[in-house]
PDB file of C-alpha atoms in Angstrom:
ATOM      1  CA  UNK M   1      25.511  10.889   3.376  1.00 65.00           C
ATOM      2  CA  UNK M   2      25.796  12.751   7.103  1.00 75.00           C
ATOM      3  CA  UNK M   3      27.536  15.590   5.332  1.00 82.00           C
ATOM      4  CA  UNK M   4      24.831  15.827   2.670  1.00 83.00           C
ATOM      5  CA  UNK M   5      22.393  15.926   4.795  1.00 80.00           C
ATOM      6  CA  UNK M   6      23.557  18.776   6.907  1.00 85.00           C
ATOM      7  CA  UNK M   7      24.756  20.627   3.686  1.00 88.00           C
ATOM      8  CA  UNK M   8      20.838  20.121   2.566  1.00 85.00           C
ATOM      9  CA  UNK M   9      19.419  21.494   5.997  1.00 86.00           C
ATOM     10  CA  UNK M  10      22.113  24.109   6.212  1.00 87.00           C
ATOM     11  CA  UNK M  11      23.110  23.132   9.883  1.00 86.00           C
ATOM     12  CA  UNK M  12      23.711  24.796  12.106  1.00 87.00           C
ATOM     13  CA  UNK M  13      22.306  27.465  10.380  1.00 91.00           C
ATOM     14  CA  UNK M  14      19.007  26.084   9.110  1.00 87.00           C
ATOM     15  CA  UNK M  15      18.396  24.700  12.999  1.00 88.00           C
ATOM     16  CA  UNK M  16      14.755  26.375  12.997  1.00 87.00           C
ATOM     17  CA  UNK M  17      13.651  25.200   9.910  1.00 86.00           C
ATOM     18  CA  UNK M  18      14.858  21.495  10.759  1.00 87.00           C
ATOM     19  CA  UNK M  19      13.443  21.228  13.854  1.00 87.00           C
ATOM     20  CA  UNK M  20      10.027  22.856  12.698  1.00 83.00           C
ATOM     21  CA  UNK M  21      10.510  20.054   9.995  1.00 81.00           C
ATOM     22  CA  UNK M  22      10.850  17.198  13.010  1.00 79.00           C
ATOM     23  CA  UNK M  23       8.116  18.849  14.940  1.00 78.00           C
ATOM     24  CA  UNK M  24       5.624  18.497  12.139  1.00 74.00           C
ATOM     25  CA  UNK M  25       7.050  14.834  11.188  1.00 72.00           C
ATOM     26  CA  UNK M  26       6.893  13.481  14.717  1.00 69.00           C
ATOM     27  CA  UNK M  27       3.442  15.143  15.580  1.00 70.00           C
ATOM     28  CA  UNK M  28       1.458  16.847  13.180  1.00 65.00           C
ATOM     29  CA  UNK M  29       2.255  14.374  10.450  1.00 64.00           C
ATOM     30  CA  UNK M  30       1.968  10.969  12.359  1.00 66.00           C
ATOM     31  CA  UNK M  31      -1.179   9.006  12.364  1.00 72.00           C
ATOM     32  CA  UNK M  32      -2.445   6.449  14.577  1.00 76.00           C
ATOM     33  CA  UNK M  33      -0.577   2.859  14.713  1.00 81.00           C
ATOM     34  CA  UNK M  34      -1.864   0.466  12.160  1.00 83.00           C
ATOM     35  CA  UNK M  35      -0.042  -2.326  14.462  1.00 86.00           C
ATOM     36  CA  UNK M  36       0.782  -2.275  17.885  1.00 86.00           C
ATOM     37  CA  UNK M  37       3.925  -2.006  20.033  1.00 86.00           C
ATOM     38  CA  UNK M  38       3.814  -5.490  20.821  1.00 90.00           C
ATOM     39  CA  UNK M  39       5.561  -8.767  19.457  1.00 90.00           C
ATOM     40  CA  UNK M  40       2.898  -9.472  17.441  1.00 91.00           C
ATOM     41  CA  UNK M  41       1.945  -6.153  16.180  1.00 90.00           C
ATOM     42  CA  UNK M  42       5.574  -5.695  15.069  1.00 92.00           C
ATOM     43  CA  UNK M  43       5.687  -9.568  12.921  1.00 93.00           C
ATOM     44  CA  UNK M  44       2.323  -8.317  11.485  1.00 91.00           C
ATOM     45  CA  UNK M  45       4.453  -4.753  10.508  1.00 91.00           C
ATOM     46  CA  UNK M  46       7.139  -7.072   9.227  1.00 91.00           C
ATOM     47  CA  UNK M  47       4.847  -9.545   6.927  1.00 91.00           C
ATOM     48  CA  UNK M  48       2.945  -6.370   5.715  1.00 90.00           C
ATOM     49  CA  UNK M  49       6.449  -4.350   4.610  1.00 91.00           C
ATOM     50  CA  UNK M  50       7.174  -7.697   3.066  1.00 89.00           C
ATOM     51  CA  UNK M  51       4.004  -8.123   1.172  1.00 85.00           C
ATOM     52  CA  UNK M  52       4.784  -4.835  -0.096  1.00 85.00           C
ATOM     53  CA  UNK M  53       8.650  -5.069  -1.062  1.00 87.00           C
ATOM     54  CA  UNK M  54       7.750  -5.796  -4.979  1.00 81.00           C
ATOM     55  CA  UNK M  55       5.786  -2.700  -5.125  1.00 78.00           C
ATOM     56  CA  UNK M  56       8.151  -0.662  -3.868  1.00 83.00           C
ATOM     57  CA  UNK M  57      11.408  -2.072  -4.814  1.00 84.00           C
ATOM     58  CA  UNK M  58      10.730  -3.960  -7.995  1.00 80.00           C
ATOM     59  CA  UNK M  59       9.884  -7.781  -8.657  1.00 78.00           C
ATOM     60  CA  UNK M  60      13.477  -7.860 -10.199  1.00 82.00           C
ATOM     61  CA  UNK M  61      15.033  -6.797  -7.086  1.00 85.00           C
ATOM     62  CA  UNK M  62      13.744  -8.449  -4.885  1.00 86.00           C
ATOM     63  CA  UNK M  63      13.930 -11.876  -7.145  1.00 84.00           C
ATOM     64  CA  UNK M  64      17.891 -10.811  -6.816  1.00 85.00           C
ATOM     65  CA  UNK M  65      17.742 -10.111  -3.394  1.00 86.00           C
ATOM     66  CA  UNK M  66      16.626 -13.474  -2.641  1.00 88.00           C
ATOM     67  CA  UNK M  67      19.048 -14.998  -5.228  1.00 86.00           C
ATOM     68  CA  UNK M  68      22.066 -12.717  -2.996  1.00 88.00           C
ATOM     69  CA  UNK M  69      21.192 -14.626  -0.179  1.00 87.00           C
ATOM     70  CA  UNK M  70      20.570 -17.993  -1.308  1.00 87.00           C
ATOM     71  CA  UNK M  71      24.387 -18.568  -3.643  1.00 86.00           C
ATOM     72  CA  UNK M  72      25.837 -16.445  -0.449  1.00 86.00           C
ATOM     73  CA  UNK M  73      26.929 -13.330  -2.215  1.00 87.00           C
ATOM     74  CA  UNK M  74      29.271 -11.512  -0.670  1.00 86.00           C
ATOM     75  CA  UNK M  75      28.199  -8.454   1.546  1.00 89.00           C
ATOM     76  CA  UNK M  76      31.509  -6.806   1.443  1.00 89.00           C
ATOM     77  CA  UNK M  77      31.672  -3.299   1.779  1.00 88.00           C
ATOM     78  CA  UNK M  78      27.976  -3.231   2.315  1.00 89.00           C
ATOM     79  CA  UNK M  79      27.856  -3.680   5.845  1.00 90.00           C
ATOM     80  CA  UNK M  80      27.675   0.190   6.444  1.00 90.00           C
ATOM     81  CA  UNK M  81      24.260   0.398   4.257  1.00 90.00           C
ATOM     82  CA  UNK M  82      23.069  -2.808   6.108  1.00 91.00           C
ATOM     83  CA  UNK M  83      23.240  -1.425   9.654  1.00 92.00           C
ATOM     84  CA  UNK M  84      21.666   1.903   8.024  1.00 90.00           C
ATOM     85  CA  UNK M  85      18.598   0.078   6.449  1.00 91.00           C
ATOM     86  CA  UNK M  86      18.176  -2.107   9.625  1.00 92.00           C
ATOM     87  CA  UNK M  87      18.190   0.741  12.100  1.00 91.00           C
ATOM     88  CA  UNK M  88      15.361   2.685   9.535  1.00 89.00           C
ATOM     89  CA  UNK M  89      13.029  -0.126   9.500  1.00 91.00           C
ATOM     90  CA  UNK M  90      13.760  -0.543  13.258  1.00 89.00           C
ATOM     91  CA  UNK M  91      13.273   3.111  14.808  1.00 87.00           C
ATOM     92  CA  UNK M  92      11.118   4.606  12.058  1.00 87.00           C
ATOM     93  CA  UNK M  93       9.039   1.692  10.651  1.00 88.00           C
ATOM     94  CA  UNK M  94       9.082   0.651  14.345  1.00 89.00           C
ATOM     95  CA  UNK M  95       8.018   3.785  15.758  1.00 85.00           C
ATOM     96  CA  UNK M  96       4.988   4.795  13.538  1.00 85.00           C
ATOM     97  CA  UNK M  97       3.832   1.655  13.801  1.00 88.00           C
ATOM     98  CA  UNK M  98       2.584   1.597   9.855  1.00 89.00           C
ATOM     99  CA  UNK M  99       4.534   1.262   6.156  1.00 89.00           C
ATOM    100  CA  UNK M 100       3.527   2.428   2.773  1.00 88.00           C
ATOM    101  CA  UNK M 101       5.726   1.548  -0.018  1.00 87.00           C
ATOM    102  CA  UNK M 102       7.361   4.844  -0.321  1.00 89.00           C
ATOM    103  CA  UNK M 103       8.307   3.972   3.063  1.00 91.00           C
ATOM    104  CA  UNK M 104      10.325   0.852   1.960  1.00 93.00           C
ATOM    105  CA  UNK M 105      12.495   2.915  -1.370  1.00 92.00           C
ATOM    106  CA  UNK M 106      15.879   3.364   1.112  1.00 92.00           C
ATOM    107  CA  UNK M 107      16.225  -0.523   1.096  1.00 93.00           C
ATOM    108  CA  UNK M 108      17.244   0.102  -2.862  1.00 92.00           C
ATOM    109  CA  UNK M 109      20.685   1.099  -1.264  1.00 92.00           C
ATOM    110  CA  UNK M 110      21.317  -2.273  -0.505  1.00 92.00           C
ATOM    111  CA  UNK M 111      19.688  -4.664  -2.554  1.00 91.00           C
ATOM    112  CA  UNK M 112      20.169  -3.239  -5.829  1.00 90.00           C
ATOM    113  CA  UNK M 113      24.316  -3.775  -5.060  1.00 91.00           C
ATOM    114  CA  UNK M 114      23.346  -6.586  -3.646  1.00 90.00           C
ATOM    115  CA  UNK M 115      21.527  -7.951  -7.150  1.00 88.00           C
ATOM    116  CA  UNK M 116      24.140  -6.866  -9.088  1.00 85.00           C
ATOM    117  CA  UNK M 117      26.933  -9.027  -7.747  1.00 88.00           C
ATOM    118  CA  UNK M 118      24.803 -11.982  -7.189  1.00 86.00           C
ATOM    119  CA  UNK M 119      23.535 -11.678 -11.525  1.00 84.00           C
ATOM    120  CA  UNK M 120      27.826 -11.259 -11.820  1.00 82.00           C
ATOM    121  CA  UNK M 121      28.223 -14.794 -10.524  1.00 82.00           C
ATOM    122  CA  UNK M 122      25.611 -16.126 -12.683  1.00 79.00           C
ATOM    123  CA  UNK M 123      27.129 -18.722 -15.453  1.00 75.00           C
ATOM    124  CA  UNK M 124      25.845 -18.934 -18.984  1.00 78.00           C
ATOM    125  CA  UNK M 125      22.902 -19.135 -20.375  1.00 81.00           C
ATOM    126  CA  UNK M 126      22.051 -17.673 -17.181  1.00 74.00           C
ATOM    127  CA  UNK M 127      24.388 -14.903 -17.424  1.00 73.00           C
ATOM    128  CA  UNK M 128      22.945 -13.512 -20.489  1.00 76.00           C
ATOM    129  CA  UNK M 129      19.573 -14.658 -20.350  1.00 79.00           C
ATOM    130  CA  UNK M 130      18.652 -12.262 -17.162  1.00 78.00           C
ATOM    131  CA  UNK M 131      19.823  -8.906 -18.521  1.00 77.00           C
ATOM    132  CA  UNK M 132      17.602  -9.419 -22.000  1.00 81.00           C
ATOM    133  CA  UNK M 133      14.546 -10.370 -19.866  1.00 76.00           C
ATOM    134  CA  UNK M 134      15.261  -7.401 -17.488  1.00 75.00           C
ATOM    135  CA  UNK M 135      15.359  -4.968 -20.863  1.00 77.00           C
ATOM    136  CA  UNK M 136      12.275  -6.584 -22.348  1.00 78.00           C
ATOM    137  CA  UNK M 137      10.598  -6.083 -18.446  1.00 72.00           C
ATOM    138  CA  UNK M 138      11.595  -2.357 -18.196  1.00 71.00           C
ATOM    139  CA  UNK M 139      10.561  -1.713 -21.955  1.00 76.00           C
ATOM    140  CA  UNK M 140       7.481  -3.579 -21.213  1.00 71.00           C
ATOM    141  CA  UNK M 141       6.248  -1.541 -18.339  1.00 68.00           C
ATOM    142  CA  UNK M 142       4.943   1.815 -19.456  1.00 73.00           C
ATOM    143  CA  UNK M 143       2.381  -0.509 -22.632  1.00 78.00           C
ATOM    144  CA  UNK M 144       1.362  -2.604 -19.434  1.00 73.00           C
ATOM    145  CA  UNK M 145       0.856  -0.102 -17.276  1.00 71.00           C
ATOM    146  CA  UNK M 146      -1.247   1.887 -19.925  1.00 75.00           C
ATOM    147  CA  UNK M 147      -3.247  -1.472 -20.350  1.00 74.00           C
ATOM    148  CA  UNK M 148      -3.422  -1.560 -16.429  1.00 71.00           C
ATOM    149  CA  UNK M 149      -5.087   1.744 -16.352  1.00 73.00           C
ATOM    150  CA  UNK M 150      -7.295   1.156 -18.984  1.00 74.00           C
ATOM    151  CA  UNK M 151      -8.986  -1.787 -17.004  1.00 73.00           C
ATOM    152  CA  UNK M 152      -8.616  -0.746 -13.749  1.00 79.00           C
ATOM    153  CA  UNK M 153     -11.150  -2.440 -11.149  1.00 84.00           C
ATOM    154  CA  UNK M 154     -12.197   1.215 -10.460  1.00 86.00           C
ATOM    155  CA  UNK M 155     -13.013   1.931 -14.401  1.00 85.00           C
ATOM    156  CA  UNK M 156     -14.770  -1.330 -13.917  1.00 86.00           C
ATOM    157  CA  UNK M 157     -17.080  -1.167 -11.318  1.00 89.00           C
ATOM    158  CA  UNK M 158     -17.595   2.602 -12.280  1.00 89.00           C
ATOM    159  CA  UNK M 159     -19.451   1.052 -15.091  1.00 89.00           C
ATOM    160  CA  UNK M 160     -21.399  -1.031 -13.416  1.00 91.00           C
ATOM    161  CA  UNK M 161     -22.388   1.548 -11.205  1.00 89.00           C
ATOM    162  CA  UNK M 162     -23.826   3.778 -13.988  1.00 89.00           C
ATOM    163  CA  UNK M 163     -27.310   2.106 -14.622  1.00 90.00           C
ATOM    164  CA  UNK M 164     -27.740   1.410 -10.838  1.00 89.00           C
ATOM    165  CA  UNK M 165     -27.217   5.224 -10.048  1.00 89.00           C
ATOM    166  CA  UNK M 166     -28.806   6.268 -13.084  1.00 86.00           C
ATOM    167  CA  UNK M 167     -31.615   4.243 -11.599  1.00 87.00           C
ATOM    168  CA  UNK M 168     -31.648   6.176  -8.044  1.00 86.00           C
ATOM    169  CA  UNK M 169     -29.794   4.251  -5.919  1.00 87.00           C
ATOM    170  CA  UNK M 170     -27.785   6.144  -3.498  1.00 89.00           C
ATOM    171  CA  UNK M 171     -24.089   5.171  -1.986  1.00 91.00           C
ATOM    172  CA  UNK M 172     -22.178   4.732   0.698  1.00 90.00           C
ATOM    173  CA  UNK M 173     -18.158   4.840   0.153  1.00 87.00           C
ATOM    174  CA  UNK M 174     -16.373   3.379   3.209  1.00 87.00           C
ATOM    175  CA  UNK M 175     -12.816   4.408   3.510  1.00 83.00           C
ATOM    176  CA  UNK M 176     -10.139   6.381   1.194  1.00 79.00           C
ATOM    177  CA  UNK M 177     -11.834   7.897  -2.293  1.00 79.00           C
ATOM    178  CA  UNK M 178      -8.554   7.448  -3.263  1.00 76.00           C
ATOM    179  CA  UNK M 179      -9.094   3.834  -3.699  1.00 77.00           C
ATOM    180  CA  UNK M 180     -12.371   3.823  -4.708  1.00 82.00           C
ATOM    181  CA  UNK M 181     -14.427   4.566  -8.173  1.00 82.00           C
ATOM    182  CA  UNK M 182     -15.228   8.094  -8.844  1.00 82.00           C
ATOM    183  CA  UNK M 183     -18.663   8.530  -7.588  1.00 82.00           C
ATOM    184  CA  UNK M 184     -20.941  12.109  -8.274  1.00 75.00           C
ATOM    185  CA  UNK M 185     -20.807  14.198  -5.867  1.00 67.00           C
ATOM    186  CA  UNK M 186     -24.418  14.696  -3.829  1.00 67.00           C
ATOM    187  CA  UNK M 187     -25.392  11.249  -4.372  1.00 74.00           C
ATOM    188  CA  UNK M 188     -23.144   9.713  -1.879  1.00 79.00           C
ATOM    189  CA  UNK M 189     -22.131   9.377   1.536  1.00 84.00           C
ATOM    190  CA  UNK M 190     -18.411   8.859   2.778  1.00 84.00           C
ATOM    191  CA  UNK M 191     -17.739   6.866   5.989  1.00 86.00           C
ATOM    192  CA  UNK M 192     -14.980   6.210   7.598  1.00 85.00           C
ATOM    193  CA  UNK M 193     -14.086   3.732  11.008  1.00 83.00           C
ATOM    194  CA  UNK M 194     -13.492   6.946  13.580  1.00 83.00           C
ATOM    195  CA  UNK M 195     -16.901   8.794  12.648  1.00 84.00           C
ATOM    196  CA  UNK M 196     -18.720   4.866  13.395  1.00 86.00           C
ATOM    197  CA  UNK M 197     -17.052   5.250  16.833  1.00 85.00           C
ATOM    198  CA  UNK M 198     -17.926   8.514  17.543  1.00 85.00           C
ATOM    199  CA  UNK M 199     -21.737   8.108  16.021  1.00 86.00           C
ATOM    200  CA  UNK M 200     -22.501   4.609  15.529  1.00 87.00           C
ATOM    201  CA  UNK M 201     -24.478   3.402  12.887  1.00 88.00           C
ATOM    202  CA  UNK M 202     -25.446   0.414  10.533  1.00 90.00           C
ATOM    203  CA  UNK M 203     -25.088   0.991   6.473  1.00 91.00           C
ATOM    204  CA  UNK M 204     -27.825   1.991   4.697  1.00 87.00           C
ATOM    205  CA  UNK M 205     -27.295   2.640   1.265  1.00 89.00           C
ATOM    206  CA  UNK M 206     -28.550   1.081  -1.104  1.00 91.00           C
ATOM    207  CA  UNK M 207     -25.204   0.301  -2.259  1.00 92.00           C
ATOM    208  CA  UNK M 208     -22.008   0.193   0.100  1.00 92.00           C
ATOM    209  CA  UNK M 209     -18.449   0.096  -1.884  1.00 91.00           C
ATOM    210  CA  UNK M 210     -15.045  -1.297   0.085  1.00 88.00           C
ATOM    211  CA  UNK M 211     -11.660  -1.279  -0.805  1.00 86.00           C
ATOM    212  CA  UNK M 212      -9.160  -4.244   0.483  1.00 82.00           C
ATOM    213  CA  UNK M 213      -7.418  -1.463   1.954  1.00 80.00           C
ATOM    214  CA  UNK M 214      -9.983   0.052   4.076  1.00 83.00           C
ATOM    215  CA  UNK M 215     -11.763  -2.951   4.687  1.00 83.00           C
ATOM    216  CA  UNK M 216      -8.782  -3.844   6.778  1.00 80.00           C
ATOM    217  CA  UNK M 217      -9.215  -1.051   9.392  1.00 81.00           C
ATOM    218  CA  UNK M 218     -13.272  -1.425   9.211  1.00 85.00           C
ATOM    219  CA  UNK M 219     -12.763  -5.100  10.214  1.00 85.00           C
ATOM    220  CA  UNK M 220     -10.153  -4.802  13.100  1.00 83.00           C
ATOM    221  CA  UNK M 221     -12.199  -2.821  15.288  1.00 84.00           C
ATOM    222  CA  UNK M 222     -14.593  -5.083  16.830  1.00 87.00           C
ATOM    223  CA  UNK M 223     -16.912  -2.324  17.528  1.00 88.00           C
ATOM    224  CA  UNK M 224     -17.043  -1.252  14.159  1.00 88.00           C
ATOM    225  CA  UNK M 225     -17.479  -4.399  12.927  1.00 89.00           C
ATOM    226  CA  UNK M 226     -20.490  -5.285  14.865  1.00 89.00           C
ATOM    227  CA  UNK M 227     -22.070  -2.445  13.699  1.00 89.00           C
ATOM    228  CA  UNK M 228     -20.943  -1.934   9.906  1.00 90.00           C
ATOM    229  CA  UNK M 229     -18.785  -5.359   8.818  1.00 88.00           C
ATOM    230  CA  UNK M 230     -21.119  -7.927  10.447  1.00 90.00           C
ATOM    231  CA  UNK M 231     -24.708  -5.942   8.894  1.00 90.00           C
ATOM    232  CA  UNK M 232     -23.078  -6.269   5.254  1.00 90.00           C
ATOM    233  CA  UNK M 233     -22.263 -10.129   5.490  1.00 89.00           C
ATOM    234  CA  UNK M 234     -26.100 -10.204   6.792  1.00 88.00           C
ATOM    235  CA  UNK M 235     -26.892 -11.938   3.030  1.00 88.00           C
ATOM    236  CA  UNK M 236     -30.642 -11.116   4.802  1.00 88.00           C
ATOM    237  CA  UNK M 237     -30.254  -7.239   4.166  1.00 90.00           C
ATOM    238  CA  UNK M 238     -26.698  -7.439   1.703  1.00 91.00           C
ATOM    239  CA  UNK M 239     -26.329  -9.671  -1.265  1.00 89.00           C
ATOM    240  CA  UNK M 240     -23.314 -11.187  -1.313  1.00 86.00           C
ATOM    241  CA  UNK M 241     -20.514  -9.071  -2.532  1.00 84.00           C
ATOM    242  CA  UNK M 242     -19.770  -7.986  -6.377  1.00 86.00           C
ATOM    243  CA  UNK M 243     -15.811  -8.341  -6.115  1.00 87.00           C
ATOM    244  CA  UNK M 244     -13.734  -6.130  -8.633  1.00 84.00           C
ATOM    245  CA  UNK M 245      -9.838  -7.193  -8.508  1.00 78.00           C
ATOM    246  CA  UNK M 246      -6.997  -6.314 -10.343  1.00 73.00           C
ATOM    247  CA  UNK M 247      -4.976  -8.550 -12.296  1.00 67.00           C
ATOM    248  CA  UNK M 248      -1.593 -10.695 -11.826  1.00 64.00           C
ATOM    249  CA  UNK M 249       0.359  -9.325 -14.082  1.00 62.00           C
ATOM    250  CA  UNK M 250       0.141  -5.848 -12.182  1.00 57.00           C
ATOM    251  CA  UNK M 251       2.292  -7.643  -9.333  1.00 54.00           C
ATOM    252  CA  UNK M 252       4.316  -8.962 -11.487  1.00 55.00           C
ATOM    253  CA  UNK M 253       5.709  -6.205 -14.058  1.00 51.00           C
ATOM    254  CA  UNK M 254       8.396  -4.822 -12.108  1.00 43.00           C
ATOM    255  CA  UNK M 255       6.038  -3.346  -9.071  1.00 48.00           C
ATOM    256  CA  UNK M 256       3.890  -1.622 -11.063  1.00 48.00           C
ATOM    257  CA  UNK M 257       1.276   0.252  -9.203  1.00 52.00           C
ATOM    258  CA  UNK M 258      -1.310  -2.293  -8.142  1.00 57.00           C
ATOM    259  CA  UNK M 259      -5.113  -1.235  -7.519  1.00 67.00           C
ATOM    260  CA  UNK M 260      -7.122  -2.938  -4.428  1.00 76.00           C
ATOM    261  CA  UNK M 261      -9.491  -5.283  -4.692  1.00 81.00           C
ATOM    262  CA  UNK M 262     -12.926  -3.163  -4.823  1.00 87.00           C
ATOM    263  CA  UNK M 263     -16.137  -5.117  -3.192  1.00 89.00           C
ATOM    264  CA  UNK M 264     -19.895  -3.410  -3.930  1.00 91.00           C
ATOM    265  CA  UNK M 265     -22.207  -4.601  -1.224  1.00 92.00           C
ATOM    266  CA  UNK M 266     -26.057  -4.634  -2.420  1.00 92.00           C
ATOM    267  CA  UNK M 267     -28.762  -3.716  -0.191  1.00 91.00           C
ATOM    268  CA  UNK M 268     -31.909  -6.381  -0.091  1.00 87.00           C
ATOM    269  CA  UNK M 269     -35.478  -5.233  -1.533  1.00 77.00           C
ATOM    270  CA  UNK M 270     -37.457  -5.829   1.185  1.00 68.00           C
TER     271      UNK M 270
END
């Protein structure tokens, strides 16, 4: 692997373009720490890599990662790829103090060889049982994930925002529109946790849409939650929240692609 990757980056020769490529990684590319340095920032890193692991690696690997560890598979001639992964989570997970799932696809190195022997030790029906649900699971995914799509919480609360903006009534998207329904443009306002800070201010929108995802980093700032999070669960100027959420099966299909829960917050007639 050290040999490939200097054959890649063409080192020593390719010394400019690798360091420009470190420069931009450690500075230009880095944002700020979703957890901090700290003991407890770090097991909250930890829990939220975990949470992720069937995204990124696949239910069925990590359901044979666990099974590795609990009939005490052997990690022979594995150790190398376990000191690798450990030292990535530790100094790069560690140091930009955030993880996306993409983040999490070098741990495959281990815990797919990992899987493999443990399903080898596996005695009939057992044996032969796994490998036909596995093909049925892969052969499954891409009709489930079509069906996914098709009634994605975004499609969903896309419709119900139709005859609400059709109506007049103007939004406010908090966050990523990544995660969000497609809103038209000129009828909406995006706002996001670093502009509150800068230039405070309560919602006003008649509606106000959330994502689980953002709503995470609206909430954790005290300041902005005083100001933004605490004025929607006002049920005197918000009704209560019109929750859009994905379903089950999403987690469960092999780590399919899994949308956030989507919350529509409903500004009082007064």
């Amino acid at each position: 692997a050290f040999l490939t990757y200097i054959a890649v980056w063409r080192l020593p020769w390719g010394y400019p373009g690798w360091s420009e490529h470190l420069r931009f990684i450690l500075t230009d590319a880095r944002y700020e720490r979703t957890f901090a340095a700290t003991p407890s920032g770090f097991l909250a890193l930890a829990e939220s890599a975990l949470n992720m692991s069937p995204l990124a690696l696949g239910f069925p690997v990590v359901a044979g990662a666990i099974l590795a560890l609990a009939i005490g598979t052997s990690w022979r001639g594995l150790e190398a790829r376990a000191i690798a992964c450990a030292l990535y989570l530790v100094t790069f997970l560690g140091g930009i103090g955030y993880v996306y799932p993409r983040f999490l696809l070098p741990l495959l190195l281990l815990f797919v060889p990992l899987t493999l022997r443990a399903l080898e030790r596996l005695r009939p029906p057992f044996s032969r049982a796994i490998p036909i649900a596995l093909c049925v699971l892969a052969l499954a995914g891409g009709p489930v994930l079509d069906w996914l799509q098709l009634d994605d919480p975004r499609l969903a609360l896309e419709r119900w925002l139709a005859p609400r903006i059709a109506a007049g009534a103007d939004v406010e998207l908090a966050g990523n529109p990544h995660y969000q329904a497609r809103v038209p443009g000129g009828i909406f306002r995006m706002v996001k946790p670093e502009t509150l800070r800068a230039s405070p201010h309560p919602p006003t929108a008649a509606i106000v849409l959330h994502s689980s995802i953002d709503r995470e980093y609206f909430d954790r700032d005290p300041q902005v939650y005083a100001i933004w999070g605490a004025v929607l669960r006002d049920t005197s100027r918000y009704e209560p929240e019109v929750v859009f959420q994905p379903h089950l099966i999403a987690w469960l299909m092999s780590g399919l692609p899994v949308s956030p829960w989507l919350t529509a917050h409903v500004r009082r007639v007064r």
